[in-house]
XYZ file of C-alpha atoms in Angstrom:
629
model
C 88.784 92.497 53.104
C 89.418 90.337 56.187
C 87.176 87.409 56.903
C 85.713 87.237 60.417
C 85.244 83.574 61.216
C 83.111 82.372 64.086
C 83.413 79.097 65.990
C 80.838 76.533 64.983
C 80.283 78.243 61.639
C 78.107 76.265 59.235
C 79.571 74.851 56.058
C 80.591 77.515 53.582
C 79.315 75.342 50.742
C 75.745 75.668 52.024
C 76.145 79.416 52.170
C 77.597 79.851 48.691
C 74.255 80.813 47.186
C 74.275 83.905 49.422
C 77.627 85.122 48.136
C 76.371 86.291 44.721
C 72.559 86.391 44.956
C 72.085 88.804 42.054
C 74.092 86.668 39.626
C 72.370 83.454 40.718
C 68.971 85.116 40.458
C 69.791 86.270 36.931
C 70.991 82.752 36.074
C 67.734 81.327 37.410
C 65.707 83.813 35.396
C 67.670 83.082 32.219
C 67.295 79.332 32.647
C 63.600 79.707 33.393
C 63.116 82.087 30.476
C 64.850 79.712 28.080
C 62.737 76.781 29.299
C 59.494 78.745 29.017
C 60.382 79.879 25.495
C 61.136 76.267 24.541
C 57.792 75.160 25.980
C 55.826 77.930 24.260
C 57.402 77.248 20.877
C 55.587 73.904 20.131
C 52.197 75.454 20.914
C 52.905 78.460 18.664
C 54.273 76.193 15.952
C 51.227 73.887 16.092
C 48.823 76.829 15.903
C 50.722 78.267 12.916
C 50.695 74.891 11.122
C 46.930 74.588 11.620
C 46.427 78.017 10.058
C 48.646 77.080 7.111
C 46.849 73.772 6.568
C 43.473 75.512 6.676
C 44.375 77.301 3.435
C 43.880 80.842 4.697
C 46.342 83.754 4.374
C 49.920 83.316 5.497
C 49.972 83.620 9.297
C 52.803 86.099 9.511
C 52.068 86.872 13.118
C 52.431 83.182 14.005
C 55.668 82.869 12.035
C 57.083 85.972 13.704
C 56.078 84.597 17.115
C 57.858 81.311 16.368
C 60.966 83.228 15.269
C 60.845 85.412 18.372
C 60.506 82.396 20.660
C 63.427 80.685 18.921
C 65.601 83.772 19.331
C 64.486 84.145 22.969
C 65.365 80.516 23.741
C 68.791 80.909 22.124
C 69.468 84.234 23.841
C 68.408 83.032 27.275
C 70.508 79.856 26.935
C 73.566 81.894 25.904
C 73.111 84.324 28.778
C 72.683 81.421 31.203
C 75.893 79.797 29.956
C 77.931 82.999 30.354
C 76.420 83.838 33.732
C 76.875 80.288 35.007
C 80.550 80.217 34.025
C 81.433 83.589 35.529
C 79.407 82.955 38.690
C 81.080 79.579 39.213
C 84.495 81.200 38.829
C 83.638 83.843 41.425
C 82.179 81.297 43.817
C 85.279 79.128 43.404
C 87.529 82.056 44.314
C 85.295 82.895 47.257
C 85.223 79.307 48.516
C 88.991 78.919 48.154
C 89.583 82.146 50.044
C 87.194 81.131 52.787
C 88.618 77.632 53.104
C 92.198 78.908 53.171
C 91.215 81.479 55.789
C 89.721 78.720 57.926
C 92.899 76.662 57.675
C 95.144 79.617 58.497
C 92.983 80.821 61.387
C 92.821 77.427 63.087
C 95.440 75.887 65.318
C 98.083 74.348 62.999
C 97.843 70.947 64.668
C 94.144 70.797 63.740
C 94.424 72.505 60.361
C 97.333 70.421 59.117
C 95.948 67.074 60.240
C 95.469 66.249 56.550
C 98.524 65.345 54.443
C 99.880 68.279 52.468
C 99.001 66.845 49.064
C 95.449 66.000 50.115
C 95.025 69.482 51.593
C 96.280 71.005 48.328
C 93.841 68.926 46.291
C 90.944 69.983 48.489
C 91.877 73.649 48.204
C 92.098 73.464 44.401
C 90.038 70.888 42.529
C 87.564 70.164 45.344
C 86.684 73.820 45.768
C 86.063 74.124 42.029
C 83.722 71.104 42.068
C 81.885 72.246 45.191
C 81.526 75.842 43.997
C 79.784 74.658 40.836
C 76.762 73.490 42.850
C 74.793 76.772 43.120
C 75.190 77.661 39.452
C 74.417 74.077 38.419
C 71.320 74.018 40.602
C 70.111 77.373 39.277
C 70.765 76.262 35.712
C 69.104 72.887 36.288
C 65.721 74.625 36.345
C 65.488 74.087 32.617
C 66.271 70.386 33.002
C 63.409 69.978 35.478
C 60.955 72.428 33.935
C 61.152 71.072 30.385
C 59.892 67.500 30.995
C 57.167 68.608 33.410
C 56.131 71.472 31.160
C 56.082 69.137 28.163
C 53.833 66.741 30.059
C 51.444 69.600 30.864
C 51.474 70.597 27.185
C 50.574 67.059 26.136
C 47.740 66.988 28.676
C 46.353 70.185 27.171
C 46.568 68.721 23.667
C 45.256 65.229 24.382
C 44.907 63.192 27.576
C 45.576 59.838 25.865
C 48.778 61.073 24.287
C 49.954 62.316 27.701
C 49.002 58.940 29.230
C 51.289 57.217 26.729
C 54.161 59.336 28.013
C 53.282 58.606 31.646
C 53.627 54.876 31.004
C 57.383 55.232 30.810
C 57.775 57.908 33.529
C 58.550 55.450 36.401
C 61.312 53.865 34.334
C 62.791 57.330 33.697
C 62.788 58.084 37.444
C 64.558 54.793 38.249
C 67.123 55.500 35.528
C 67.889 58.971 36.843
C 68.144 57.780 40.456
C 70.584 54.992 39.585
C 72.668 57.373 37.499
C 72.892 59.965 40.283
C 73.824 57.438 42.990
C 76.415 55.665 40.862
C 78.001 58.936 39.741
C 78.266 60.221 43.323
C 79.972 57.055 44.625
C 82.396 56.795 41.742
C 83.180 60.503 41.893
C 83.974 60.387 45.629
C 86.314 57.411 45.161
C 87.963 59.148 42.208
C 88.602 62.267 44.286
C 90.129 60.205 47.124
C 92.532 58.522 44.711
C 93.500 61.922 43.289
C 94.245 63.194 46.795
C 96.478 60.200 47.530
C 98.495 60.796 44.361
C 98.831 64.497 45.218
C 100.028 63.619 48.736
C 102.657 61.153 47.530
C 103.849 63.540 44.834
C 104.265 66.313 47.408
C 106.298 63.973 49.605
C 108.518 63.053 46.665
C 109.112 66.688 45.698
C 110.021 67.620 49.271
C 112.497 64.735 49.451
C 113.853 65.054 45.916
C 117.471 65.396 47.065
C 117.224 62.315 49.268
C 115.655 60.303 46.449
C 118.355 61.439 44.045
C 121.143 60.616 46.475
C 119.705 57.172 47.245
C 119.066 56.444 43.538
C 115.506 55.377 44.321
C 113.786 57.505 41.695
C 112.302 54.498 39.870
C 110.892 53.030 43.067
C 109.511 56.421 44.123
C 107.985 56.856 40.669
C 106.148 53.558 41.094
C 105.005 54.509 44.599
C 103.606 57.861 43.477
C 101.786 56.375 40.485
C 100.588 53.211 42.202
C 97.120 54.743 42.948
C 96.680 55.316 39.205
C 95.280 51.779 38.982
C 92.529 52.641 41.440
C 92.057 56.031 39.786
C 91.574 54.377 36.415
C 89.138 51.906 37.949
C 87.059 54.696 39.478
C 87.160 56.560 36.171
C 85.959 53.463 34.370
C 83.185 53.098 36.934
C 82.084 56.662 36.204
C 81.984 56.010 32.474
C 80.251 52.675 33.036
C 77.544 54.385 35.042
C 77.218 56.998 32.351
C 77.314 54.364 29.597
C 74.628 52.245 31.253
C 72.451 55.337 31.660
C 72.975 56.318 28.030
C 72.392 52.766 26.829
C 69.208 52.314 28.801
C 67.947 55.762 27.863
C 68.900 55.049 24.245
C 66.593 52.054 24.356
C 63.843 53.495 26.544
C 63.497 56.986 25.125
C 63.022 56.105 21.430
C 60.438 53.466 22.404
C 58.655 55.989 24.572
C 58.821 58.599 21.800
C 57.486 56.063 19.318
C 54.640 55.176 21.683
C 53.632 58.823 22.108
C 53.703 59.488 18.354
C 51.770 56.313 17.636
C 49.015 57.282 20.055
C 49.026 60.842 18.673
C 48.713 59.452 15.123
C 45.804 57.268 16.125
C 44.131 60.254 17.760
C 44.763 62.287 14.587
C 43.163 59.550 12.487
C 40.173 59.543 14.832
C 39.820 63.303 14.378
C 40.461 64.019 18.062
C 43.437 66.254 17.292
C 44.610 68.240 14.305
C 47.859 68.311 12.314
C 49.169 71.235 14.334
C 48.414 69.336 17.529
C 50.399 66.374 16.175
C 53.357 68.629 15.433
C 53.159 70.180 18.909
C 52.756 66.752 20.556
C 55.854 65.414 18.785
C 57.821 68.438 19.952
C 56.569 68.109 23.534
C 57.384 64.408 23.533
C 60.897 65.242 22.390
C 61.293 67.760 25.218
C 59.867 65.326 27.757
C 62.218 62.444 26.927
C 65.275 64.642 26.282
C 66.796 64.239 29.752
C 70.400 64.777 28.666
C 70.663 68.201 30.318
C 69.036 66.851 33.469
C 71.448 63.904 33.739
C 74.386 66.257 33.197
C 73.155 68.550 35.954
C 72.575 65.607 38.301
C 76.076 64.299 37.633
C 77.591 67.717 38.342
C 75.571 68.048 41.538
C 76.743 64.596 42.638
C 80.379 65.597 42.139
C 79.727 68.850 43.978
C 78.216 66.973 46.892
C 81.227 64.658 47.134
C 83.574 67.654 46.998
C 81.555 69.505 49.619
C 81.821 66.488 51.921
C 85.600 66.563 51.521
C 85.709 70.295 52.291
C 83.430 70.078 55.321
C 86.230 69.272 57.846
C 88.144 72.362 56.690
C 85.171 74.714 56.598
C 84.110 73.769 60.126
C 87.554 74.309 61.670
C 87.193 76.587 64.654
C 89.514 79.616 64.742
C 91.924 79.999 67.614
C 89.898 81.084 70.631
C 90.885 84.271 72.421
C 89.425 86.806 74.799
C 90.474 89.943 72.966
C 93.374 90.645 75.304
C 96.434 92.572 74.212
C 100.063 92.577 75.327
C 101.123 94.633 78.312
C 102.554 97.912 76.955
C 106.327 98.408 77.255
C 106.814 95.076 79.060
C 110.171 93.263 78.791
C 108.832 90.057 77.213
C 108.916 87.619 80.104
C 107.749 84.182 78.983
C 106.288 81.703 81.430
C 105.221 78.099 80.821
C 103.106 76.626 83.618
C 102.762 72.846 83.742
C 102.566 72.658 79.936
C 101.693 69.339 78.322
C 101.255 68.412 74.661
C 99.933 65.138 73.247
C 99.550 63.764 69.756
C 97.450 60.682 69.066
C 97.626 59.806 72.749
C 101.425 60.048 72.875
C 102.846 62.702 75.227
C 105.268 65.078 73.494
C 105.704 67.499 76.407
C 104.869 66.759 80.032
C 104.771 69.087 83.011
C 106.986 71.859 81.626
C 107.541 74.623 84.210
C 109.791 77.316 82.799
C 110.276 81.065 83.145
C 112.369 83.092 80.709
C 113.109 86.593 82.075
C 112.423 89.424 79.668
C 115.332 90.410 77.449
C 117.327 87.204 78.083
C 118.125 84.290 75.821
C 117.243 80.648 76.372
C 118.763 77.757 74.442
C 116.549 74.675 74.216
C 118.649 71.539 73.825
C 117.989 67.827 73.815
C 118.227 64.755 71.690
C 116.064 64.278 68.613
C 112.453 63.722 69.636
C 112.842 65.311 73.047
C 110.154 67.944 72.295
C 112.267 70.989 71.390
C 110.169 72.063 68.397
C 106.937 71.474 70.324
C 108.188 73.770 73.074
C 109.116 76.415 70.493
C 105.676 76.112 68.913
C 103.888 76.383 72.252
C 105.978 79.397 73.290
C 104.586 81.523 70.435
C 101.176 79.880 70.150
C 101.718 78.046 66.933
C 100.417 75.197 69.058
C 98.024 75.234 71.992
C 99.052 72.974 74.881
C 96.704 70.204 75.929
C 97.484 71.008 79.553
C 98.822 74.047 81.359
C 99.166 77.604 80.124
C 101.683 79.944 78.493
C 101.960 83.620 79.484
C 103.783 86.535 77.906
C 104.349 89.305 80.441
C 101.600 87.787 82.544
C 99.011 87.684 79.726
C 97.856 84.177 78.677
C 98.624 83.576 75.013
C 95.258 81.885 74.490
C 93.547 85.069 75.656
C 95.516 87.398 73.384
C 93.997 88.472 70.075
C 95.984 86.587 67.365
C 96.752 89.617 65.193
C 98.189 91.506 68.178
C 100.118 88.452 69.347
C 101.759 87.998 65.934
C 103.162 91.523 66.131
C 104.939 90.596 69.356
C 106.325 87.173 68.387
C 108.725 86.615 65.493
C 109.724 83.168 64.249
C 112.540 81.800 62.110
C 112.639 78.159 61.014
C 115.107 75.619 59.664
C 113.219 75.436 56.349
C 111.435 78.774 56.041
C 108.721 79.393 53.492
C 109.587 82.352 51.294
C 106.426 84.185 50.179
C 106.724 87.260 48.004
C 107.705 87.899 44.421
C 111.136 89.416 45.103
C 113.826 89.094 47.738
C 112.743 92.399 49.293
C 109.102 91.290 49.362
C 110.129 88.115 51.162
C 112.003 89.915 53.920
C 109.298 92.594 54.259
C 106.522 89.987 54.496
C 105.028 89.705 57.974
C 102.416 91.150 60.371
C 103.263 94.474 58.771
C 105.209 95.324 55.642
C 108.686 96.313 56.696
C 110.147 99.508 55.238
C 113.023 99.231 52.719
C 115.543 100.542 55.276
C 114.388 97.979 57.830
C 114.663 95.248 55.193
C 118.288 96.105 54.430
C 119.234 96.457 58.083
C 117.673 93.072 58.829
C 119.505 91.502 55.892
C 122.806 92.821 57.208
C 122.058 91.426 60.677
C 121.277 88.025 59.149
C 124.379 88.194 56.913
C 122.161 87.963 53.839
C 123.190 91.269 52.280
C 126.356 89.773 50.811
C 124.733 87.147 48.582
C 121.752 89.424 47.822
C 124.161 92.004 46.391
C 125.443 89.349 43.955
C 121.969 88.628 42.573
C 121.113 90.105 39.130
C 118.831 92.834 40.509
C 119.804 92.806 44.170
C 116.779 93.067 46.448
C 114.501 93.415 43.408
C 115.516 90.005 42.063
C 112.516 87.699 41.633
C 112.784 84.646 43.869
C 112.297 82.408 40.835
C 115.563 83.839 39.422
C 117.466 83.518 42.715
C 118.856 79.994 43.207
C 119.281 79.768 46.978
C 121.162 77.267 49.075
C 119.769 75.967 52.334
C 121.880 78.421 54.324
C 120.815 81.356 52.153
C 117.152 80.457 52.604
C 117.710 80.336 56.363
C 119.344 83.754 56.277
C 116.359 85.223 54.422
C 114.087 83.661 57.038
C 116.215 85.189 59.803
C 116.174 88.548 58.050
C 112.384 88.415 57.863
C 112.246 87.782 61.630
C 114.730 90.595 62.314
C 112.694 92.986 60.127
C 109.622 92.486 62.340
C 110.977 92.930 65.861
C 108.723 92.168 68.787
C 109.293 91.332 72.389
C 109.810 87.600 71.681
C 112.005 85.997 69.002
C 111.916 82.211 68.525
C 114.478 80.421 66.361
C 113.439 76.826 65.707
C 116.698 75.293 64.471
C 117.069 78.378 62.272
C 120.898 78.347 62.411
C 121.409 74.717 61.417
C 122.489 75.379 57.799
C 124.783 78.329 58.544
C 128.535 78.011 58.435
C 130.366 78.792 61.653
C 131.499 82.286 60.627
C 127.998 83.304 59.534
C 126.503 81.753 62.638
C 128.919 83.737 64.801
C 127.804 87.034 63.214
C 124.128 86.104 63.536
C 124.642 85.241 67.200
C 126.222 88.636 67.756
C 123.160 90.232 66.134
C 120.994 88.219 68.511
C 123.106 89.299 71.485
C 122.607 92.922 70.444
C 118.895 92.448 71.174
C 119.580 91.607 74.818
C 117.504 93.602 77.257
C 114.663 94.457 74.878
C 113.895 91.135 73.147
C 113.518 87.692 74.683
C 115.164 85.026 72.521
C 114.410 81.304 72.475
C 116.845 79.291 70.389
C 116.308 75.616 69.620
C 119.958 74.629 69.562
C 121.883 71.647 68.259
C 125.315 73.250 68.270
C 127.380 73.600 71.391
C 128.220 77.187 70.506
C 124.536 78.250 70.575
C 124.021 76.740 74.014
C 127.246 78.285 75.328
C 126.265 81.839 74.376
C 122.751 81.669 75.820
C 121.951 83.203 79.193
C 120.300 79.957 80.234
C 119.777 76.470 78.837
C 116.629 74.331 79.038
C 117.570 70.667 78.732
C 114.714 68.484 77.487
C 114.616 64.722 77.679
C 111.671 62.600 76.526
C 109.355 65.610 76.616
C 110.273 66.566 80.172
C 112.454 69.363 81.485
C 115.562 67.566 82.729
C 117.297 70.691 84.038
C 117.818 74.399 83.484
C 120.848 76.525 84.171
C 123.901 78.069 82.611
C 125.727 76.003 80.061
C 128.947 75.856 82.091
C 126.991 74.540 85.059
C 125.155 71.878 83.083
C 128.381 70.803 81.401
C 129.434 69.018 84.583
C 126.783 66.365 83.828
C 128.139 63.686 81.422
C 124.645 63.057 80.072
C 124.321 66.721 79.153
C 127.661 66.572 77.349
C 126.427 63.483 75.520
C 123.641 65.583 73.950
C 126.288 67.318 71.809
C 128.278 64.253 70.775
C 126.648 64.256 67.370
C 128.120 67.687 66.595
C 130.641 67.391 63.717
C 134.204 67.043 64.822
C 136.022 70.357 64.937
C 132.835 72.422 64.603
C 133.361 74.163 67.909
C 137.051 74.622 67.163
C 136.100 76.339 63.907
C 133.637 78.475 65.813
C 136.330 79.549 68.229
C 138.655 80.385 65.336
C 135.870 82.407 63.720
C 135.396 84.414 66.894
C 139.149 85.039 67.167
C 139.308 86.091 63.526
C 136.442 88.535 63.942
C 137.725 90.061 67.140
C 135.560 88.150 69.601
C 136.581 88.012 73.191
C 138.906 85.059 74.023
C 140.532 83.669 77.157
C 144.131 82.628 77.748
C 145.255 79.274 76.413
C 145.780 77.849 79.889
C 142.142 78.395 80.790
C 140.951 76.210 77.935
C 142.835 73.160 79.122
C 139.914 71.774 81.073
C 136.276 72.548 81.782
C 135.405 73.740 85.291
C 132.760 71.497 86.833
C 130.696 74.417 88.198
C 128.269 74.278 91.065
C 125.588 72.360 89.137
C 122.320 73.282 87.397
C 119.804 75.591 89.037
C 116.699 77.588 88.134
C 117.656 81.095 89.214
C 117.465 83.625 86.364
C 120.629 85.447 85.415
C 121.069 88.935 84.073
C 121.582 89.173 80.340
C 124.868 91.044 80.540
C 126.579 88.762 83.059
C 125.281 85.629 81.352
C 126.405 86.787 77.935
C 129.916 87.468 79.262
C 130.006 83.949 80.632
C 128.727 82.655 77.287
C 131.449 84.550 75.427
C 134.095 83.115 77.711
C 132.538 79.673 77.461
C 132.544 79.797 73.654
C 136.318 80.182 73.641
C 136.561 76.983 75.725
C 134.322 74.964 73.361
C 137.076 73.067 71.468
C 138.408 71.352 74.564
C 134.911 70.846 75.984
C 133.687 69.119 72.820
C 136.729 66.880 72.751
C 136.188 66.012 76.406
C 132.581 65.088 75.605
C 133.881 62.600 73.047
């Protein structure tokens, strides 16, 4: 069932009690019933003892009442324990689902402001602690009702005996307040240290190959576990708070119990109360000073409050705003960026980007590392909202388009794609809609993934856990997933970086086959990707340096310098791959030098003419790359 999230929504933790009202009401009733049975038992027991001491007939009715109250107390407590556990589990699942939905519905830049490990900790252990609050509060009725009810019972038996108990009441209140405050502070610090360890561990797992290659495992091990010292300190603080509370209560409560019994004994000797009253008073005094369940509930509520504070930033994330607009039917997929700017922590990442990509054409986005290529790709499909300017798809602003409808029109492939799903087929089919098996296989062939999938133990039914995948194979599955969910806009954010030249050539041909009915934006590092594109957008320091055809931009030495980091011979291998697969080539004499061209411009080119130029340009890449060096 989809969750409909509203901007400015109040904390989900405060609304948890409304998620399962029947269960929480039953838990409250069970806790109250158990407490009332426990409070009624001393009175019934005292009355029965008085009748036995009087020497009359055996008070079977009193004995049966005492037995019934004992069974009722036990039954209610058992029902409360079962209900509390199951309700907490359901509330935890509900809170996790709601928190995850908030994170996924918000703009990624806002949702992922927390480190990955910290976010994981909040979505797991923090949600469990926070979700325990309603059940703990409902179950804490017994902890509050028992001491107050016991005091009322003592007042009904004898005012002086109750006054003896009231002498120590202020000390009990101070003890409970100090315990609650100390537990909350120590628990919050403990949770922060846990989050730091989770964050560092996530970083280490993501960079495991780098750590292994650099032989820095021991140093990384120390870095990850360094917060354990603080974690242990916070844990010790928690136990110290608990120990001080237990120690003080261990001294205070027996003295208070002794005082109550002493006064009750004196009142018995004076004939003010009977033996049964003494028995009932001792039982009430025991209930009044037995604050163990109350301290446990207060400690749990303190941890829940600290966890709820940690979850608050996630639960108050506003979903992406939109105006309910939809894409223009049967439009070609023209993308337009108008004066787009993106900042992060006050640093401009993109500035004043004016760019139009005609529908059905391809655009290669090139530039040095840090020039803003990935930010442009994110803005183009609304994975990121610009801080300035606007982005339009076929004239419709992306920030006005309903997100679910937008996702059906924009497909993404990434350099390091996440692979959800239990099997290979599930992974490719995963998306805005579940792709049919035929579409999955066709997409795998287009991404050149069908070959290695066929070698897996169960083909497309192979569980991902049993499919050891290289970086290039993961990229091909990510490409296949994008191909299986065609829309009017396809964005490849460095999604060809781990492919060998032959595979990349076949994938580029599959991309070219989408010309005319799918707009393609390709964040490119390889010369071959830029050469085949209809147009190139050259970014430099977050600004659009120039746009035009690759052969036109190649006349600029600074543009050629962008590709100097390409491995030697890569373009030559690409040209050989095209020749071997029957790609169009040009005579040897034409590859001797690179024509300077008329220079960059901003006029759009038709997809067919541009692709022919790109094909011809690809065959010239070996000499062009060498000239750049």
